[in-house]
Amino acid sequence: MSEFEPTIVAFVCNWCTYTAADLAGTARMVQSPNVRLIRMMCTGMVDPKYVIKALLSGADAVLVSGCHPGDCHYINGNYKARRRIKLLTEILTGFGFDERRLKLTWVGASEGNEFAETVNKMVEDIKELGPGEATAIEVM
Amino acid sequence: MASTAQIEVRDGNIVAAVQDFLGKLLADQEIAGIFTPRQLEAKGTVMPALITSADKLATADPLAPSFPLNSARQVAQLTRGDLDGGLVAVMRPCEIRAFVELIKLNQGSLHNLVLVGVDCYGAYDNQGYRRVMENNGDSLGLEGSNSFIKKAAAGEIGAGNGVPGLARACLACEHPVSPVADLTIGLMGADLGSQIFIEASTPKGEGLLSRLELKDAAPGDARDKAIEALVAKRKAYRDAMFEETAEATATPEKLADYLAGCINCYNCRVACPVCYCRECVFVTDVFSHEPWQYMGWARKKGALRMPTDTMLYHLTRLAHMSTACIGCGQCSNACPNDIPVMELFRLGAHRTQEAFEYEAGRSPEEAPPLSVFQEKEFSEVTGGLD
Ligand code: SF4
Ligand code: SF4
Ligand code: FES
């Protein structure tokens, strides 16, 4: 049997983490190919239902990543995102989703390295965890 | 400090004592109307009305064990602008608590409003109320409310002998007395053969109460004790309900089974007093998918449950309003397919409100958790980094 290859949906902010991902790419850093990047203008734009939808439609994990506290281009979008992720973690783990399937990180524009590491670590963790709890059920 | 007055109960008619009190309120020069549940002749239905004429108070009945609607949205509608006179709103604790949540979202206001909370022994759900009425020759009326309150105060309301129990939401409700109110119609701890209490807990309430010139009362600790005992009973019921519901929804698969009968009618959110969006995203084109999308989803798993987006709907609704859920149970009351929606939402709400140390409806001053943030907090969600 071939090794389980997780699908990770990553909502990344245009100004920081997306730029970092770009940097990681142009610098040819080694990264797992399991991540589907979705560029958002800010982590504060990540509606909880995007995360839920991803987890119900086949994603094994969701990463939300944006600017470090104090660096958000819209001043406080990332603080709002942190509360939303807290809320979602509370809701999803209650129904048996492993908490490691939802992650929020701060990765600045110059931190290509950090981005590659975050992604690689997350892919490793999810490989260990196995397929998402909701990926097999026929209900969306 | 709260002051307490009393209204005399004559011939065991508690509802008449409440009506007497409402009449005095309406006679006050600052009060133009009273919003209160009342008995309608038709089919024994109980619905709120905005009453401006004293003779119409004869059918007012805030004590009826029927709860077809959480009135918070109605009172929000009445207070969102100038009302042309003071309004008294007579509400159950869960209605006031839902209204408090709407105030925070600027959908209602305390301006020109006197909130009158009523001690709540609970109510039947719609089906239960209909059955109780049938057993009673198709009507309960004011007399039914009197006997319900007396039995409830004596702890004699229970299921059995063809009589259904109260709504589960009520059995699990730890707020039989509203934490927010200008005046409270106090039944608990009162000697209902002779008196009900009227308690003032705000300057607005004090002012109004002093103008009514009612007889003072000293509830002593009988009232506190009665409330405490009821709350303890309900918390025990609630915790057992949480445990049972957590077990029944412990995995996404189990949650899917739990929601298996859901037809996406969205009655539960229409009935929900704190589902605050003006337009729900689930009835917009966002969820009108293309045919080929369904085929794609089906292929991925071999089969796709239709209608789709059922689980997404419930989880999203939890994300939107669980921090505001006050546990009124109207979602379950409105569900055509008997999905235990209240149980699910109360459990979700318990978890999210605890996470933010928030309690829905506790105070108009407490900001909704998703409307504020601190610079340093919840570092556990970012792997310990601030
Ligand atoms: S979710 Fe249900 S119990 Fe909670 S406030 Fe809405 S209608 Fe009431
Ligand atoms: S009222 Fe019942 S059937 Fe309708 S959407 Fe809510 S849970 Fe589903
Ligand atoms: S702009 Fe990057 S998190 Fe707000």
Coordinates of C-alpha atoms and ligand atoms in Angstrom, one line a residue:
Chain A
M1 CA 0.0 0.0 0.0
S2 CA 1.3 3.4 -0.9
E3 CA 2.0 5.8 1.9
F4 CA -0.9 8.1 2.9
E5 CA -0.4 11.5 1.3
P6 CA -2.4 14.1 3.2
T7 CA -4.1 17.1 1.6
I8 CA -3.6 20.3 3.6
V9 CA -5.5 23.4 2.7
A10 CA -3.6 26.5 3.7
F11 CA -5.2 30.0 3.9
V12 CA -2.3 32.4 3.8
C13 CA -2.2 36.1 4.0
N14 CA -1.0 38.0 0.9
W15 CA 1.4 40.2 2.8
C16 CA 3.3 37.8 4.9
T17 CA 2.9 34.1 4.6
Y18 CA 2.1 34.1 0.9
T19 CA 5.3 36.1 0.3
A20 CA 7.2 33.7 2.5
A21 CA 5.9 30.8 0.5
D22 CA 6.9 32.5 -2.7
L23 CA 10.4 33.0 -1.2
A24 CA 10.6 29.4 -0.1
G25 CA 9.8 28.4 -3.7
T26 CA 12.2 30.8 -5.5
A27 CA 14.9 29.8 -3.0
R28 CA 14.2 26.2 -3.9
M29 CA 13.7 25.0 -0.4
V30 CA 12.6 21.4 0.0
Q31 CA 8.9 21.4 0.8
S32 CA 6.2 18.6 0.9
P33 CA 3.9 19.0 -2.1
N34 CA 0.8 18.3 0.0
V35 CA -0.3 21.8 0.6
R36 CA -2.9 23.7 -1.4
L37 CA -2.3 27.4 -0.9
I38 CA -5.2 29.8 -0.9
R39 CA -4.1 33.4 -1.0
M40 CA -6.2 35.7 1.3
M41 CA -5.7 39.4 1.7
C42 CA -5.5 38.9 5.5
T43 CA -6.0 36.0 8.0
G44 CA -8.9 38.2 9.3
M45 CA -10.7 37.3 6.1
V46 CA -10.7 33.6 6.8
D47 CA -14.4 32.9 7.6
P48 CA -14.9 29.9 9.9
K49 CA -17.0 28.2 7.3
Y50 CA -14.1 28.1 4.8
V51 CA -12.2 26.0 7.4
I52 CA -15.2 23.8 8.1
K53 CA -15.9 23.4 4.4
A54 CA -12.3 22.3 3.7
L55 CA -12.4 19.7 6.5
L56 CA -15.7 18.3 5.3
S57 CA -14.7 18.2 1.6
G58 CA -11.6 16.1 1.8
A59 CA -8.9 18.2 3.5
D60 CA -7.0 16.3 6.1
A61 CA -5.9 19.5 7.8
V62 CA -6.1 23.2 7.5
L63 CA -3.4 25.7 8.0
V64 CA -4.1 29.4 8.5
S65 CA -1.0 31.6 8.5
G66 CA -0.4 35.3 8.4
C67 CA 1.6 38.2 9.7
H68 CA 3.1 38.3 13.2
P69 CA 1.2 40.2 15.8
G70 CA 1.7 43.9 15.3
D71 CA 2.5 43.4 11.6
C72 CA -1.0 42.8 10.1
H73 CA -1.6 45.2 7.2
Y74 CA -5.1 45.7 8.4
I75 CA -3.9 46.4 11.9
N76 CA -5.7 43.6 13.8
G77 CA -7.0 41.0 11.4
N78 CA -4.6 38.4 12.8
Y79 CA -5.9 39.0 16.3
K80 CA -9.4 38.4 15.1
A81 CA -8.3 35.3 13.3
R82 CA -6.7 34.0 16.5
R83 CA -10.1 34.2 18.3
R84 CA -11.8 32.5 15.4
I85 CA -9.3 29.7 15.4
K86 CA -9.8 29.3 19.1
L87 CA -13.5 29.1 18.6
L88 CA -13.2 26.6 15.7
T89 CA -10.8 24.4 17.7
E90 CA -13.3 24.4 20.5
I91 CA -16.2 23.4 18.2
L92 CA -14.3 20.9 16.0
T93 CA -12.5 19.0 18.7
G94 CA -15.8 18.5 20.5
F95 CA -17.0 16.5 17.5
G96 CA -13.9 14.4 17.4
F97 CA -11.6 16.3 15.0
D98 CA -8.0 16.0 16.2
E99 CA -6.8 19.4 17.3
R100 CA -3.6 19.0 15.2
R101 CA -5.8 19.3 12.1
L102 CA -6.2 23.0 12.5
K103 CA -3.2 25.2 12.9
L104 CA -2.6 28.9 13.0
T105 CA 1.0 30.3 12.5
W106 CA 2.6 33.6 12.1
V107 CA 5.1 33.6 9.3
G108 CA 6.6 36.9 8.1
A109 CA 7.4 37.8 4.5
S110 CA 11.1 37.1 4.9
E111 CA 10.7 33.8 6.6
G112 CA 10.7 31.4 3.7
N113 CA 12.6 29.0 5.8
E114 CA 10.1 29.1 8.5
F115 CA 7.3 28.5 6.0
A116 CA 8.9 25.4 4.6
E117 CA 9.5 24.1 8.1
T118 CA 6.0 24.7 9.2
V119 CA 4.6 22.9 6.1
N120 CA 7.0 20.0 6.4
K121 CA 6.3 19.5 10.1
M122 CA 2.5 19.7 9.6
V123 CA 2.6 17.2 6.7
E124 CA 4.6 14.8 8.9
D125 CA 2.2 15.2 11.8
I126 CA -0.8 14.6 9.6
K127 CA 0.8 11.6 8.0
E128 CA 1.2 10.1 11.5
L129 CA -2.4 11.0 12.4
G130 CA -3.9 9.5 9.2
P131 CA -6.8 10.7 7.0
G132 CA -9.1 13.4 8.3
E133 CA -12.0 12.2 10.4
A134 CA -14.6 13.5 8.0
T135 CA -13.0 12.6 4.7
A136 CA -14.7 9.2 4.5
I137 CA -18.2 10.1 5.5
E138 CA -20.8 10.8 2.7
V139 CA -22.2 13.8 4.4
M140 CA -21.1 17.3 3.7
Chain B
M1 CA -29.9 47.2 46.8
A2 CA -33.0 45.6 45.3
S3 CA -36.3 46.6 46.9
T4 CA -39.3 44.2 46.9
A5 CA -43.0 44.8 46.9
Q6 CA -45.9 42.5 46.7
I7 CA -49.2 42.1 45.0
E8 CA -52.0 40.3 46.7
V9 CA -53.3 37.1 45.2
R10 CA -57.1 36.7 45.6
D11 CA -59.0 33.4 45.4
G12 CA -55.9 31.6 44.3
N13 CA -55.8 33.6 41.0
I14 CA -52.1 34.3 40.4
V15 CA -52.6 35.3 36.8
A16 CA -55.2 38.0 38.0
A17 CA -52.5 39.3 40.4
V18 CA -50.1 39.6 37.5
Q19 CA -52.7 41.3 35.4
D20 CA -53.4 43.7 38.3
F21 CA -49.7 44.6 38.3
L22 CA -49.6 45.1 34.5
G23 CA -52.7 47.3 34.8
K24 CA -50.9 49.5 37.3
L25 CA -47.9 49.7 35.0
L26 CA -50.0 50.7 32.0
A27 CA -51.6 53.4 34.1
D28 CA -48.3 55.1 34.9
Q29 CA -47.8 58.3 32.9
E30 CA -44.6 57.2 31.4
I31 CA -45.8 53.8 30.0
A32 CA -47.5 53.8 26.7
G33 CA -47.7 50.1 26.0
I34 CA -47.1 46.6 27.4
F35 CA -45.7 43.8 25.5
T36 CA -46.8 40.5 27.0
P37 CA -47.9 37.0 26.1
R38 CA -51.6 36.6 26.1
Q39 CA -54.2 33.9 25.6
L40 CA -56.0 33.9 22.3
E41 CA -59.4 32.4 22.0
A42 CA -58.4 30.6 18.8
K43 CA -57.2 27.1 19.6
G44 CA -55.9 28.2 23.0
T45 CA -52.9 29.7 21.4
V46 CA -50.6 31.9 23.5
M47 CA -48.7 34.7 21.6
P48 CA -47.3 38.0 22.6
A49 CA -49.2 41.2 21.9
L50 CA -48.4 44.9 22.2
I51 CA -51.2 46.2 24.5
T52 CA -52.0 49.8 24.8
S53 CA -55.6 49.6 26.2
A54 CA -56.2 48.5 29.8
D55 CA -59.3 46.4 28.9
K56 CA -57.2 44.3 26.7
L57 CA -55.1 43.1 29.6
A58 CA -57.8 40.7 30.7
T59 CA -56.3 38.0 28.5
A60 CA -52.6 38.9 29.3
D61 CA -50.9 35.8 30.6
P62 CA -47.2 35.7 31.1
L63 CA -47.5 32.6 33.2
A64 CA -48.9 30.2 30.5
P65 CA -46.8 27.1 30.1
S66 CA -46.7 27.6 26.4
F67 CA -43.6 28.9 24.6
P68 CA -44.2 29.0 20.9
L69 CA -41.7 31.8 20.2
N70 CA -38.7 33.5 21.8
S71 CA -39.9 37.1 21.8
A72 CA -36.4 38.7 21.8
R73 CA -36.6 39.5 18.1
Q74 CA -40.0 41.1 18.5
V75 CA -38.8 43.3 21.4
A76 CA -35.7 44.2 19.4
Q77 CA -37.9 45.3 16.5
L78 CA -39.9 47.4 18.9
T79 CA -36.9 49.1 20.4
R80 CA -34.7 49.8 17.3
G81 CA -35.9 53.3 17.0
D82 CA -38.3 55.8 18.5
L83 CA -41.4 54.2 19.9
D84 CA -43.5 57.2 20.9
G85 CA -43.7 56.4 24.6
G86 CA -42.3 54.0 27.2
L87 CA -42.6 50.3 26.7
V88 CA -42.9 47.6 29.2
A89 CA -41.8 44.1 27.9
V90 CA -42.8 41.2 30.0
M91 CA -40.5 38.3 29.1
R92 CA -39.2 34.9 30.2
P93 CA -35.5 34.9 31.4
C94 CA -34.3 33.2 28.2
E95 CA -36.1 35.8 26.2
I96 CA -34.5 38.7 28.1
R97 CA -31.1 36.9 27.8
A98 CA -31.5 36.6 24.0
F99 CA -32.6 40.2 23.8
V100 CA -29.4 41.2 25.8
E101 CA -27.4 39.5 23.1
L102 CA -29.3 41.4 20.4
I103 CA -28.7 44.7 22.2
K104 CA -24.9 44.1 21.9
L105 CA -25.3 43.6 18.2
N106 CA -27.2 46.9 18.0
Q107 CA -30.4 45.2 17.0
G108 CA -32.3 46.3 20.0
S109 CA -32.1 48.9 22.8
L110 CA -32.9 49.5 26.4
H111 CA -33.9 53.0 25.6
N112 CA -37.5 53.8 26.7
L113 CA -37.8 50.2 27.7
V114 CA -38.7 48.6 31.1
L115 CA -37.7 45.0 31.1
V116 CA -40.0 42.9 33.3
G117 CA -38.7 39.4 33.9
V118 CA -41.0 36.6 35.1
D119 CA -39.8 33.8 37.3
C120 CA -39.9 30.8 34.9
Y121 CA -40.9 27.3 35.9
G122 CA -40.5 26.2 32.3
A123 CA -43.0 25.4 29.6
Y124 CA -44.1 22.6 27.3
D125 CA -42.8 22.4 23.8
N126 CA -45.4 22.9 21.1
Q127 CA -46.3 19.3 20.7
G128 CA -46.5 18.8 24.5
Y129 CA -48.7 21.8 25.0
R130 CA -51.1 20.6 22.3
R131 CA -51.3 17.2 24.1
V132 CA -51.9 18.8 27.5
M133 CA -54.7 20.9 25.9
E134 CA -56.3 17.9 24.3
N135 CA -56.3 16.1 27.7
N136 CA -58.1 19.2 29.0
G137 CA -60.9 19.5 26.5
D138 CA -58.9 21.6 24.0
S139 CA -58.3 24.6 26.2
L140 CA -56.2 25.6 29.2
G141 CA -56.8 29.3 29.4
L142 CA -56.0 31.4 32.4
E143 CA -57.2 28.7 34.8
G144 CA -54.7 26.3 33.2
S145 CA -51.9 28.8 33.9
N146 CA -52.9 29.1 37.5
S147 CA -52.9 25.4 38.1
F148 CA -49.7 24.9 36.2
I149 CA -47.8 27.5 38.4
K150 CA -49.2 26.0 41.6
K151 CA -48.2 22.5 40.6
A152 CA -44.8 23.6 39.4
A153 CA -44.1 25.6 42.6
A154 CA -45.0 22.4 44.5
G155 CA -42.6 20.4 42.3
E156 CA -45.4 18.4 40.9
I157 CA -44.9 18.9 37.2
G158 CA -43.6 15.7 35.7
A159 CA -44.2 13.4 32.8
G160 CA -46.7 10.5 33.0
N161 CA -50.4 9.6 32.9
G162 CA -50.6 10.9 29.4
V163 CA -49.1 14.2 30.4
P164 CA -45.8 15.0 28.7
G165 CA -42.9 16.5 30.5
L166 CA -41.7 20.1 30.1
A167 CA -39.5 21.0 27.1
R168 CA -36.1 19.6 27.6
A169 CA -34.6 23.1 27.2
C170 CA -36.5 24.2 30.2
L171 CA -35.6 21.2 32.3
A172 CA -32.0 21.9 31.6
C173 CA -32.2 25.7 32.1
E174 CA -30.2 27.1 35.0
H175 CA -31.6 30.5 34.7
P176 CA -35.2 30.4 36.0
V177 CA -34.7 34.0 37.0
S178 CA -33.4 36.6 34.6
P179 CA -30.0 38.1 35.5
V180 CA -31.0 41.3 33.7
A181 CA -34.3 43.0 34.4
D182 CA -35.7 46.3 35.7
L183 CA -38.5 44.6 37.5
T184 CA -39.1 40.9 38.2
I185 CA -42.4 39.2 38.8
G186 CA -41.3 36.8 41.6
L187 CA -43.1 33.6 42.1
M188 CA -40.4 31.5 43.7
G189 CA -40.4 31.5 47.4
A190 CA -43.6 33.4 47.6
D191 CA -46.7 32.1 49.4
L192 CA -48.7 31.9 46.2
G193 CA -51.9 31.6 48.1
S194 CA -51.6 35.2 49.1
Q195 CA -48.9 37.1 47.3
I196 CA -46.4 37.4 44.4
F197 CA -43.3 39.5 44.7
I198 CA -42.3 42.5 42.5
E199 CA -38.6 43.1 42.7
A200 CA -36.8 46.2 41.4
S201 CA -33.1 45.8 40.4
T202 CA -32.2 48.9 38.5
P203 CA -32.7 52.6 39.2
K204 CA -35.3 52.6 36.4
G205 CA -37.1 49.8 38.0
E206 CA -36.9 51.4 41.5
G207 CA -38.3 54.6 40.2
L208 CA -41.3 53.0 38.5
L209 CA -41.9 50.7 41.5
S210 CA -42.0 53.5 44.0
R211 CA -44.5 55.4 41.8
L212 CA -46.8 52.3 41.9
E213 CA -47.1 52.6 45.7
L214 CA -47.3 48.8 46.3
K215 CA -47.1 47.2 49.7
D216 CA -43.5 46.3 50.7
A217 CA -42.5 42.7 51.0
A218 CA -39.7 40.8 52.8
P219 CA -39.0 37.6 50.9
G220 CA -36.4 36.6 53.4
D221 CA -34.2 33.7 52.3
A222 CA -37.2 31.6 51.3
R223 CA -36.9 33.0 47.8
D224 CA -33.2 32.5 47.5
K225 CA -33.5 29.0 48.8
A226 CA -36.3 28.1 46.3
I227 CA -34.3 29.4 43.4
E228 CA -31.1 27.6 44.5
A229 CA -32.9 24.3 44.8
L230 CA -34.5 24.6 41.4
V231 CA -31.2 25.7 39.8
A232 CA -29.4 22.7 41.3
K233 CA -31.9 20.3 39.9
R234 CA -31.7 21.8 36.5
K235 CA -27.9 21.8 36.4
A236 CA -27.9 18.1 37.2
Y237 CA -30.3 17.5 34.3
R238 CA -28.3 19.8 32.1
D239 CA -25.0 18.0 32.8
A240 CA -26.5 14.6 32.2
M241 CA -27.9 15.9 28.9
F242 CA -24.5 17.3 27.9
E243 CA -22.9 14.0 28.6
E244 CA -25.4 12.1 26.6
T245 CA -25.2 14.5 23.7
A246 CA -21.4 14.6 23.7
E247 CA -21.4 10.8 23.5
A248 CA -23.9 10.8 20.6
T249 CA -21.8 13.3 18.6
A250 CA -18.3 12.3 19.6
T251 CA -17.1 11.8 16.0
P252 CA -18.0 13.4 12.7
E253 CA -19.6 10.1 11.7
K254 CA -21.8 10.1 14.8
L255 CA -22.6 13.7 14.3
A256 CA -23.8 12.8 10.8
D257 CA -26.0 10.1 12.2
Y258 CA -27.3 12.6 14.8
L259 CA -28.3 14.9 11.9
A260 CA -29.4 12.2 9.6
G261 CA -33.0 13.4 9.4
C262 CA -32.2 17.0 8.8
I263 CA -33.8 18.4 5.6
N264 CA -32.0 21.8 5.5
C265 CA -35.3 23.6 6.1
Y266 CA -33.5 26.1 8.3
N267 CA -36.5 26.4 10.6
C268 CA -34.1 26.1 13.5
R269 CA -32.3 29.2 12.6
V270 CA -35.5 31.1 11.8
A271 CA -36.8 30.3 15.3
C272 CA -33.5 31.1 16.9
P273 CA -33.6 34.5 18.6
V274 CA -29.9 35.1 18.4
C275 CA -29.2 33.9 14.8
Y276 CA -28.5 37.5 14.0
C277 CA -27.6 37.7 10.3
R278 CA -30.0 39.7 8.2
E279 CA -29.5 37.4 5.4
C280 CA -28.3 33.8 6.0
V281 CA -25.6 32.7 3.7
F282 CA -27.2 29.3 3.5
V283 CA -30.1 30.6 1.5
T284 CA -28.0 32.6 -0.9
D285 CA -26.5 31.4 -4.2
V286 CA -23.3 30.4 -2.4
F287 CA -25.0 27.1 -1.7
S288 CA -26.7 26.7 -5.1
H289 CA -24.0 24.4 -6.5
E290 CA -23.6 23.4 -10.1
P291 CA -24.8 19.9 -11.1
W292 CA -21.2 18.8 -12.0
Q293 CA -20.0 19.8 -8.6
Y294 CA -22.4 17.3 -6.9
M295 CA -21.2 14.6 -9.3
G296 CA -17.6 15.4 -8.4
W297 CA -18.2 15.2 -4.7
A298 CA -20.2 11.9 -5.1
R299 CA -17.4 10.4 -7.1
K300 CA -14.9 11.1 -4.4
K301 CA -16.7 9.0 -1.9
G302 CA -18.8 6.8 -4.0
A303 CA -22.0 8.4 -2.7
L304 CA -23.1 11.8 -1.6
R305 CA -25.8 12.4 1.0
M306 CA -28.5 14.8 -0.3
P307 CA -29.4 17.5 0.5
T308 CA -25.7 18.5 0.9
D309 CA -24.2 21.0 3.3
T310 CA -26.2 19.7 6.3
M311 CA -23.3 19.3 8.5
L312 CA -21.6 22.4 7.2
Y313 CA -24.7 24.3 8.1
H314 CA -24.9 23.1 11.7
L315 CA -21.2 23.6 12.3
T316 CA -21.2 27.0 10.7
R317 CA -24.2 28.0 12.7
L318 CA -22.4 26.9 15.8
A319 CA -19.4 29.0 14.8
H320 CA -21.6 32.0 14.2
M321 CA -23.9 32.1 17.2
S322 CA -23.0 29.5 19.8
T323 CA -21.4 32.1 22.0
A324 CA -24.8 33.9 22.0
C325 CA -27.0 30.8 22.5
I326 CA -29.1 31.1 25.6
G327 CA -30.6 27.7 25.4
C328 CA -34.2 28.6 24.9
G329 CA -34.9 25.4 22.9
Q330 CA -36.9 27.1 20.1
C331 CA -34.7 25.4 17.5
S332 CA -35.9 22.0 18.6
N333 CA -39.4 23.3 18.9
A334 CA -39.4 24.4 15.3
C335 CA -37.7 21.3 13.8
P336 CA -40.2 19.2 11.7
N337 CA -38.0 16.1 12.0
D338 CA -37.4 16.0 15.7
I339 CA -33.6 16.5 15.5
P340 CA -32.4 17.3 19.0
V341 CA -31.0 20.6 17.9
M342 CA -31.2 22.4 21.3
E343 CA -29.2 19.6 22.9
L344 CA -26.5 20.0 20.2
F345 CA -26.4 23.8 20.4
R346 CA -26.5 24.0 24.1
L347 CA -23.5 21.6 24.3
G348 CA -21.6 23.6 21.6
A349 CA -22.5 26.8 23.3
H350 CA -21.4 25.5 26.7
R351 CA -18.0 24.7 25.2
T352 CA -17.4 27.9 23.3
Q353 CA -18.7 30.2 26.1
E354 CA -16.5 28.5 28.6
A355 CA -13.5 28.9 26.3
F356 CA -14.0 32.7 26.2
E357 CA -15.2 32.9 29.9
Y358 CA -18.4 34.4 28.5
E359 CA -22.0 33.8 29.4
A360 CA -24.7 34.8 26.9
G361 CA -27.3 37.1 28.3
R362 CA -25.5 37.8 31.5
S363 CA -25.0 41.5 31.0
P364 CA -25.4 44.1 28.2
E365 CA -22.0 45.4 29.1
E366 CA -20.1 42.2 28.3
A367 CA -18.7 42.3 24.8
P368 CA -19.4 39.3 22.5
P369 CA -16.2 37.3 22.5
L370 CA -15.7 37.5 18.7
S371 CA -16.1 41.2 18.7
V372 CA -13.0 41.9 20.8
F373 CA -9.4 40.6 21.3
Q374 CA -6.3 41.1 23.4
E375 CA -2.8 41.5 22.2
K376 CA -1.6 38.5 24.1
E377 CA -4.1 35.6 24.5
F378 CA -4.8 32.0 23.5
S379 CA -1.2 31.3 22.7
E380 CA -2.1 27.6 22.6
V381 CA -3.6 28.0 19.2
T382 CA -0.4 29.3 17.7
G383 CA 1.8 26.7 19.3
G384 CA 2.7 28.8 22.4
L385 CA 3.8 31.8 20.4
D386 CA 2.2 35.2 21.0
Ligands
SF4_1 S1 -29.6 27.7 19.1 FE1 -31.6 27.0 19.9 S2 -31.4 27.0 22.1 FE2 -29.8 28.3 21.3 S3 -30.7 30.4 21.3 FE3 -31.0 29.5 19.2 S4 -33.1 28.6 19.4 FE4 -32.4 29.0 21.5
SF4_2 S1 -35.2 22.6 11.8 FE1 -34.5 20.5 11.9 S2 -34.7 19.7 9.7 FE2 -34.8 22.0 9.6 S3 -32.6 22.6 9.3 FE3 -32.9 22.7 11.5 S4 -32.3 20.6 12.3 FE4 -32.6 20.5 10.0
FES3 S1 -2.5 41.3 6.6 FE1 -1.4 39.5 7.1 S2 -2.6 38.8 8.8 FE2 -3.6 40.6 8.3

